[in-house]
Amino acid sequence: MFGNNTREDYVVLNYLHGQIMAGSGDPWGQRDARITRAAVARPFRTAFGEEIYGDVYLKAAALLDSIVNRVVFRDGNKRTAMAAAVLFLARNKQFIRFNRKEGEAFMWYVVLEHPKIEEIADWFRTHSSSRQIGISTP
């Protein structure tokens, strides 16, 4: 998920959005499939043979930024963007910890201030751990 398989990532992102919006009563669904595909492809773009977003935090930041600031969905963009970025990082063994208030404040900051990708990545770095916390395994 959220690798170089844009088609699969597109399906997963739409499914994730549907699960987040289920039961909310708010309108859901993507606005434009091209925008959605571009959002899931952005973290893996290259220029002159080099990755533009060189680590998992920059990739997660690019994904979050694309979903939120390109308004991929009819509603729930902030929720879906954060969930997608957290899921991407977890798949890459980086586990994010924050409380609801911190998450909401950060997402409003991203929407209103349009920080650089590096700033978003730094937020993920400071809130991450390579250990799962609070999850028991059998």
CSV table of C-alpha atoms in Angstrom, one decimal:
chain,number,residue,atom,x,y,z
A,1,MET,CA,0.0,0.0,0.0
A,2,PHE,CA,1.3,3.4,-1.0
A,3,GLY,CA,4.3,2.1,-2.9
A,4,ASN,CA,4.9,2.1,-6.6
A,5,ASN,CA,1.6,0.5,-7.5
A,6,THR,CA,-0.5,3.5,-8.1
A,7,ARG,CA,-3.6,1.5,-9.2
A,8,GLU,CA,-3.7,-0.5,-6.0
A,9,ASP,CA,-2.9,2.6,-3.9
A,10,TYR,CA,-5.8,4.5,-5.6
A,11,VAL,CA,-8.2,1.7,-4.6
A,12,VAL,CA,-6.9,1.6,-1.1
A,13,LEU,CA,-7.1,5.4,-0.6
A,14,ASN,CA,-10.7,5.4,-1.9
A,15,TYR,CA,-11.6,2.5,0.4
A,16,LEU,CA,-9.9,4.2,3.4
A,17,HIS,CA,-11.9,7.4,2.7
A,18,GLY,CA,-15.2,5.4,2.5
A,19,GLN,CA,-14.5,3.8,5.8
A,20,ILE,CA,-13.7,7.1,7.4
A,21,MET,CA,-16.8,8.8,6.1
A,22,ALA,CA,-19.2,5.8,6.7
A,23,GLY,CA,-22.0,6.8,9.0
A,24,SER,CA,-21.0,10.4,9.2
A,25,GLY,CA,-23.9,11.6,7.0
A,26,ASP,CA,-21.4,13.9,5.2
A,27,PRO,CA,-21.0,13.7,1.4
A,28,TRP,CA,-18.1,11.4,0.4
A,29,GLY,CA,-16.4,10.3,-2.7
A,30,GLN,CA,-13.6,11.6,-4.9
A,31,ARG,CA,-14.0,14.8,-6.9
A,32,ASP,CA,-11.8,13.8,-9.8
A,33,ALA,CA,-10.1,10.5,-10.4
A,34,ARG,CA,-7.1,12.2,-12.0
A,35,ILE,CA,-6.5,14.3,-8.9
A,36,THR,CA,-6.7,11.2,-6.7
A,37,ARG,CA,-4.3,9.3,-8.9
A,38,ALA,CA,-1.9,12.2,-8.8
A,39,ALA,CA,-2.1,12.4,-5.0
A,40,VAL,CA,-1.1,8.7,-4.6
A,41,ALA,CA,1.7,9.0,-7.2
A,42,ARG,CA,3.3,12.2,-5.9
A,43,PRO,CA,5.4,10.7,-3.1
A,44,PHE,CA,7.2,8.4,-5.5
A,45,ARG,CA,8.0,10.9,-8.2
A,46,THR,CA,11.6,11.2,-9.5
A,47,ALA,CA,13.6,13.9,-11.2
A,48,PHE,CA,16.8,13.2,-13.1
A,49,GLY,CA,16.7,9.7,-11.8
A,50,GLU,CA,16.5,10.7,-8.1
A,51,GLU,CA,13.6,10.5,-5.8
A,52,ILE,CA,12.1,13.9,-5.0
A,53,TYR,CA,10.9,12.7,-1.6
A,54,GLY,CA,13.9,10.7,-0.3
A,55,ASP,CA,12.6,9.2,2.9
A,56,VAL,CA,9.4,7.8,4.3
A,57,TYR,CA,8.6,11.0,6.2
A,58,LEU,CA,8.9,13.2,3.1
A,59,LYS,CA,6.8,10.7,1.2
A,60,ALA,CA,4.1,10.7,3.9
A,61,ALA,CA,4.2,14.5,4.0
A,62,ALA,CA,3.8,14.7,0.2
A,63,LEU,CA,0.8,12.3,0.3
A,64,LEU,CA,-0.9,14.3,3.1
A,65,ASP,CA,-0.3,17.6,1.4
A,66,SER,CA,-1.6,16.3,-1.9
A,67,ILE,CA,-4.9,15.0,-0.4
A,68,VAL,CA,-5.5,18.1,1.7
A,69,ASN,CA,-4.5,20.9,-0.5
A,70,ARG,CA,-5.7,19.5,-3.8
A,71,VAL,CA,-9.1,18.7,-2.2
A,72,VAL,CA,-9.2,15.1,-3.5
A,73,PHE,CA,-12.5,14.2,-1.9
A,74,ARG,CA,-15.9,16.0,-1.6
A,75,ASP,CA,-15.5,16.0,2.2
A,76,GLY,CA,-13.2,14.5,4.8
A,77,ASN,CA,-9.9,15.5,3.2
A,78,LYS,CA,-8.1,16.3,6.5
A,79,ARG,CA,-9.2,13.0,8.1
A,80,THR,CA,-8.4,10.9,5.1
A,81,ALA,CA,-5.0,12.6,4.6
A,82,MET,CA,-3.9,12.0,8.1
A,83,ALA,CA,-5.1,8.4,8.1
A,84,ALA,CA,-3.4,7.7,4.8
A,85,ALA,CA,-0.1,9.2,6.0
A,86,VAL,CA,-0.2,7.4,9.3
A,87,LEU,CA,-1.0,4.1,7.5
A,88,PHE,CA,1.8,4.7,5.0
A,89,LEU,CA,4.3,5.3,7.8
A,90,ALA,CA,3.1,2.2,9.8
A,91,ARG,CA,3.6,0.1,6.7
A,92,ASN,CA,7.1,1.4,6.7
A,93,LYS,CA,7.6,0.6,10.4
A,94,GLN,CA,7.3,4.2,11.7
A,95,PHE,CA,4.4,4.5,14.2
A,96,ILE,CA,2.9,7.9,14.9
A,97,ARG,CA,1.6,9.0,18.3
A,98,PHE,CA,-0.5,12.1,18.8
A,99,ASN,CA,-3.7,12.9,20.5
A,100,ARG,CA,-6.8,14.2,18.8
A,101,LYS,CA,-6.2,17.8,19.7
A,102,GLU,CA,-2.7,17.7,18.4
A,103,GLY,CA,-3.8,16.0,15.1
A,104,GLU,CA,-6.6,18.5,14.5
A,105,ALA,CA,-4.4,21.5,15.3
A,106,PHE,CA,-1.7,20.2,12.9
A,107,MET,CA,-4.2,19.5,10.1
A,108,TRP,CA,-5.6,23.0,10.4
A,109,TYR,CA,-2.1,24.4,10.3
A,110,VAL,CA,-1.4,22.5,7.1
A,111,VAL,CA,-4.7,23.7,5.5
A,112,LEU,CA,-4.4,27.3,6.5
A,113,GLU,CA,-0.6,28.0,6.4
A,114,HIS,CA,0.5,25.6,3.6
A,115,PRO,CA,3.8,24.7,5.2
A,116,LYS,CA,6.7,23.2,3.2
A,117,ILE,CA,6.8,19.5,2.8
A,118,GLU,CA,9.9,19.4,5.0
A,119,GLU,CA,7.9,21.0,7.9
A,120,ILE,CA,5.2,18.4,7.6
A,121,ALA,CA,7.8,15.6,7.5
A,122,ASP,CA,9.4,17.1,10.6
A,123,TRP,CA,6.1,16.9,12.4
A,124,PHE,CA,5.9,13.2,11.5
A,125,ARG,CA,9.5,12.7,12.6
A,126,THR,CA,8.9,14.2,16.1
A,127,HIS,CA,5.8,12.2,16.6
A,128,SER,CA,7.1,8.8,15.4
A,129,SER,CA,8.7,5.8,16.9
A,130,SER,CA,10.0,2.6,15.3
A,131,ARG,CA,8.1,0.7,18.0
A,132,GLN,CA,4.4,0.1,18.1
A,133,ILE,CA,3.2,1.5,21.4
A,134,GLY,CA,0.0,0.4,23.1
A,135,ILE,CA,-0.6,-2.5,20.8
A,136,SER,CA,-0.2,-6.0,22.2
A,137,THR,CA,0.9,-8.9,20.1
A,138,PRO,CA,0.1,-12.5,20.9
